[in-house]
Short mmCIF file of N, CA and C in Angstrom, two decimals:
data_model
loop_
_atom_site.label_atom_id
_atom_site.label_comp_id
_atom_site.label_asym_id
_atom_site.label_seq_id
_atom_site.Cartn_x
_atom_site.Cartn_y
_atom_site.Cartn_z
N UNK A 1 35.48 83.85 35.01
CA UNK A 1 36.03 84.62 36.12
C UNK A 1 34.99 85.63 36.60
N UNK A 2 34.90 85.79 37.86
CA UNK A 2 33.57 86.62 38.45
C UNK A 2 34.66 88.23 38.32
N UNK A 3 33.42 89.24 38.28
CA UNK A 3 33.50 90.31 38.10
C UNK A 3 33.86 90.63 39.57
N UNK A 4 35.25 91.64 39.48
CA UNK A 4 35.55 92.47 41.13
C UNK A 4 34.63 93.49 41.57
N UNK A 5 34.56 93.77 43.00
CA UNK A 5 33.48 93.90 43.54
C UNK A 5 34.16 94.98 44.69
N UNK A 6 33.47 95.66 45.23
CA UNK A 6 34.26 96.18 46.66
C UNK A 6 33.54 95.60 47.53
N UNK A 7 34.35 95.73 48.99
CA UNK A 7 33.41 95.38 50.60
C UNK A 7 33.71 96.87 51.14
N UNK A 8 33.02 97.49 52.07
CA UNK A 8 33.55 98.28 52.82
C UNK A 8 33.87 97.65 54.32
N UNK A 9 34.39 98.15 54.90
CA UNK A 9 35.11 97.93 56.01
C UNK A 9 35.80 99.11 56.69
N UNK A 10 35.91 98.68 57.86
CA UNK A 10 37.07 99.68 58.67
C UNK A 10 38.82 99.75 58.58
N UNK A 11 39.24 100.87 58.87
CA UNK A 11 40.81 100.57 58.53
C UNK A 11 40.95 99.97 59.02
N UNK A 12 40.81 99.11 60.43
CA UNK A 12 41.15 98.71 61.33
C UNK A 12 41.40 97.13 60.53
N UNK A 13 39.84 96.76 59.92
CA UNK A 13 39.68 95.55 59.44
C UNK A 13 40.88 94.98 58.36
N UNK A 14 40.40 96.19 57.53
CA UNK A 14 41.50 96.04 56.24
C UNK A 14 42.61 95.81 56.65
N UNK A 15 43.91 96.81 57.55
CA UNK A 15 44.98 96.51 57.75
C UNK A 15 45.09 95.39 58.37
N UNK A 16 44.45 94.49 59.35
CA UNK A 16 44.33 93.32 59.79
C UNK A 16 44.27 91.89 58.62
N UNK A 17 43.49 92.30 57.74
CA UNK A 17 43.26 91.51 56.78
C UNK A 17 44.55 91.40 56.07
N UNK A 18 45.17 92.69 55.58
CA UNK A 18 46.44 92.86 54.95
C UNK A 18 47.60 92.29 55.48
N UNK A 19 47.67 92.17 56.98
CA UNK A 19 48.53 91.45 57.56
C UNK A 19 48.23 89.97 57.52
N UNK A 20 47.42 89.53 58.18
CA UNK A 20 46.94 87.82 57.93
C UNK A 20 47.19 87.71 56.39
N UNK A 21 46.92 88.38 55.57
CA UNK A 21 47.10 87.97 53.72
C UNK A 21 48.66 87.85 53.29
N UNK A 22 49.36 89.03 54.23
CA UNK A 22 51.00 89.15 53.94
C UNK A 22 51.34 87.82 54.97
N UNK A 23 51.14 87.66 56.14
CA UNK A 23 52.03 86.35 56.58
C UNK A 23 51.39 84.81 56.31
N UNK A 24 50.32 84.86 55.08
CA UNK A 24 50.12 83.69 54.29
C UNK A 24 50.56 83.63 53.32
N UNK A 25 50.92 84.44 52.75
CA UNK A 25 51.82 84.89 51.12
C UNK A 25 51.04 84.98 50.21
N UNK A 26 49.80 85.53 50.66
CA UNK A 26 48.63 85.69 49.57
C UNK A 26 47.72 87.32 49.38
N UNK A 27 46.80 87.47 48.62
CA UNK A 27 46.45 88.50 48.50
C UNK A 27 44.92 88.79 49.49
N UNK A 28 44.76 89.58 50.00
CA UNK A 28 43.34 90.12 50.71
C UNK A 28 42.31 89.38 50.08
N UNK A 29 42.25 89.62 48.57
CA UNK A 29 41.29 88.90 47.39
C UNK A 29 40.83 87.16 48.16
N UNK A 30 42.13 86.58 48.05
CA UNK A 30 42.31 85.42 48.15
C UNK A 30 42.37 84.57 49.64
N UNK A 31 42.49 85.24 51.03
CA UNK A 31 42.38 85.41 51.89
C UNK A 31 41.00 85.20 52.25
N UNK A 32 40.16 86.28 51.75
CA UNK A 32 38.46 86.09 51.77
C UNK A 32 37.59 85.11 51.17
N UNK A 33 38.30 85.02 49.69
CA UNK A 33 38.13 83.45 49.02
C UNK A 33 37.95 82.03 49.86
N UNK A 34 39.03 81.78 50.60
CA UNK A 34 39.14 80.84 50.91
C UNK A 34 38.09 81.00 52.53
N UNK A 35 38.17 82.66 53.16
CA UNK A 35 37.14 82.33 54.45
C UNK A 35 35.87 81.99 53.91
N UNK A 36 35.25 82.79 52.96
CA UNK A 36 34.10 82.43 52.58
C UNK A 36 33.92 81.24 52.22
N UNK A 37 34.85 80.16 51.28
CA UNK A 37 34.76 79.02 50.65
C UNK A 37 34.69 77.50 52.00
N UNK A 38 35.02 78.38 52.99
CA UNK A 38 35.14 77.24 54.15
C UNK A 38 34.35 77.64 55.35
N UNK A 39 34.04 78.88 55.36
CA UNK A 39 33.02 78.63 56.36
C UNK A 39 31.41 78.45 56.12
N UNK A 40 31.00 77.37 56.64
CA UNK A 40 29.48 76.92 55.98
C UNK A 40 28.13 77.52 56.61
N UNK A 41 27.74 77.76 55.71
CA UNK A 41 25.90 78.87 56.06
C UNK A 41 25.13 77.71 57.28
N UNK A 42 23.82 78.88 57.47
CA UNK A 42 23.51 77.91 58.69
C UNK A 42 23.02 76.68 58.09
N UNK A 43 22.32 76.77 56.82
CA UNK A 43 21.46 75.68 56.36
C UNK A 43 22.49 74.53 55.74
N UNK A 44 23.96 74.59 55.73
CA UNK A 44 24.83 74.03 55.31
C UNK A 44 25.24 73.35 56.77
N UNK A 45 25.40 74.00 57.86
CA UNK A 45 25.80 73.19 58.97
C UNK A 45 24.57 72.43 59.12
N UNK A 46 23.47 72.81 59.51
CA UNK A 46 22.14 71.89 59.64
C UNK A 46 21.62 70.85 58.58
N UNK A 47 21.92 70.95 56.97
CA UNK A 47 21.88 69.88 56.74
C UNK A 47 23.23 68.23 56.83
N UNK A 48 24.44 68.93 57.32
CA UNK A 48 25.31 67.97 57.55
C UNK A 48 25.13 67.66 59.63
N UNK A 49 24.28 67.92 59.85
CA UNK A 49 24.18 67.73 61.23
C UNK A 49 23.08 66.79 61.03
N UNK A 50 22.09 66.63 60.12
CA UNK A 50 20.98 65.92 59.72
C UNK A 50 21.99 64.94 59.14
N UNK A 51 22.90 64.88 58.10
CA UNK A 51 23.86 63.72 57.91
C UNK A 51 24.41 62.57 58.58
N UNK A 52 24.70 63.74 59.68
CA UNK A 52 25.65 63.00 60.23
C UNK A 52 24.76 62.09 61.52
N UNK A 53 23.92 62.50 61.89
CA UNK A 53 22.58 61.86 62.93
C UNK A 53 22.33 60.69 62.09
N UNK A 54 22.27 60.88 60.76
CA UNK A 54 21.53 59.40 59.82
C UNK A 54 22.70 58.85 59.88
N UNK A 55 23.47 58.60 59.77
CA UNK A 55 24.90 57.75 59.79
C UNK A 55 25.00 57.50 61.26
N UNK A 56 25.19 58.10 62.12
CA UNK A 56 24.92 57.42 63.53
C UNK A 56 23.47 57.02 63.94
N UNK A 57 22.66 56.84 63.03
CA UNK A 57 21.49 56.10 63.17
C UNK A 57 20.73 56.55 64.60
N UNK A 58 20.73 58.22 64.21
CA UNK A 58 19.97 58.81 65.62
C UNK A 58 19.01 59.41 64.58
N UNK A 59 17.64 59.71 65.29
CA UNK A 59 16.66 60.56 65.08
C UNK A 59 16.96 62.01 64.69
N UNK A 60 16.80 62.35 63.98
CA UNK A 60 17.45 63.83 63.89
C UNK A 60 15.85 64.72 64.38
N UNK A 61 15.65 64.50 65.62
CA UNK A 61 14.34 65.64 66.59
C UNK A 61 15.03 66.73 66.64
N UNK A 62 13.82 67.58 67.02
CA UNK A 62 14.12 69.15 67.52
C UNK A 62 15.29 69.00 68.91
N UNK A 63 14.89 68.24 69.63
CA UNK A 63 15.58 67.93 71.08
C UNK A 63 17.45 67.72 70.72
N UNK A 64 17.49 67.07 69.67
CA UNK A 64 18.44 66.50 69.51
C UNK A 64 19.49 67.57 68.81
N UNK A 65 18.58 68.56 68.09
CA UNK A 65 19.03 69.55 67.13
C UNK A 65 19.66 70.84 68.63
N UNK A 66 18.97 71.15 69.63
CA UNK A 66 18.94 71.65 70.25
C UNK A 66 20.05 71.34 71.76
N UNK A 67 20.21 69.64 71.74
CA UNK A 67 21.78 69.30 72.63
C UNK A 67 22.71 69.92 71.63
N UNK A 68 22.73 69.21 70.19
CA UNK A 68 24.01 70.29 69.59
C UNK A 68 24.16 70.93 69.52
N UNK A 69 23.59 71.92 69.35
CA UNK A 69 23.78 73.75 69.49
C UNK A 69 24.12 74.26 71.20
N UNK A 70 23.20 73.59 72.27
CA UNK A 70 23.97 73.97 73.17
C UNK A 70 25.61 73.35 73.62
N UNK A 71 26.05 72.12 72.94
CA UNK A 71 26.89 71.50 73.16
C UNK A 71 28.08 72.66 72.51
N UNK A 72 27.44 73.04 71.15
CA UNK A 72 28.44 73.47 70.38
C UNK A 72 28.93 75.29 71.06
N UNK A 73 27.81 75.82 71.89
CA UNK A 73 27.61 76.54 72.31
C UNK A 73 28.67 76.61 73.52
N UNK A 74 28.66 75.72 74.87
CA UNK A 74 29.92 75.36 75.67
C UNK A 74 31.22 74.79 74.85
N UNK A 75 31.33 74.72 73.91
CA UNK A 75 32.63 74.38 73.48
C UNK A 75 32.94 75.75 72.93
N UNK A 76 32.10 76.99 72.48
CA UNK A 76 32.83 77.93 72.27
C UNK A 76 33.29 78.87 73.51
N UNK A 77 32.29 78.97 74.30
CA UNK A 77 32.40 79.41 75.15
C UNK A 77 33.98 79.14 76.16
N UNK A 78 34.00 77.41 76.24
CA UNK A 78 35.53 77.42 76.94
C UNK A 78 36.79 77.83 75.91
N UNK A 79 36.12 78.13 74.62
CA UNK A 79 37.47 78.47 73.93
C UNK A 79 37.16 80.11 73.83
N UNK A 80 36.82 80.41 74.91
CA UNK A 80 36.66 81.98 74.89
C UNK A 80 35.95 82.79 73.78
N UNK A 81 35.72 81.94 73.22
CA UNK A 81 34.48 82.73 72.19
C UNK A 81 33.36 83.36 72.46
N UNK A 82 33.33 84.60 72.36
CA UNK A 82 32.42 85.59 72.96
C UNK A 82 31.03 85.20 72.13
N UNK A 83 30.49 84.68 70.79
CA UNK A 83 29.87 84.64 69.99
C UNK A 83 28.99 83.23 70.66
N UNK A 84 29.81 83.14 72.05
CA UNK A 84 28.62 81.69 72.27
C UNK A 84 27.53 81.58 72.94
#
């Protein structure tokens, strides 16, 4: 079992967190568990983007690396994602 740890954060964050944790029926702890456990680092998306090019039997080029990111880039964007 890993040793507990603090994050700091804003109230703002925390009570937000506390709510998303209360209407999953879980704890803040466990809440972050699972964001961290599912969202993947960059070198984790880029080597399954290199995967997935070899299975569709494409070249995995810079060019090619660079339609997906802008592709992935307009798909956040129409979902209002400011981060795109």
């Amino acid at each position: 079992m890993s040793k507990p740890t603090s994050i700091k954060t804003s109230e703002e964050v925390r009570d937000r967190l506390r709510v998303l944790a209360e209407e999953r029926g879980t704890t803040i702890t466990e809440l972050l568990e699972e964001l961290a456990a599912r969202e993947l680092t960059a070198a984790e998306r880029e080597q399954r983007a290199v995967e997935a090019a070899r299975e569709l039997g494409v070249d995995y080029t810079a060019q090619v690396q660079q339609d997906g990111q802008n592709a992935w880039a307009r798909i956040r964007a129409h979902q209002g994602d400011v981060a795109a």
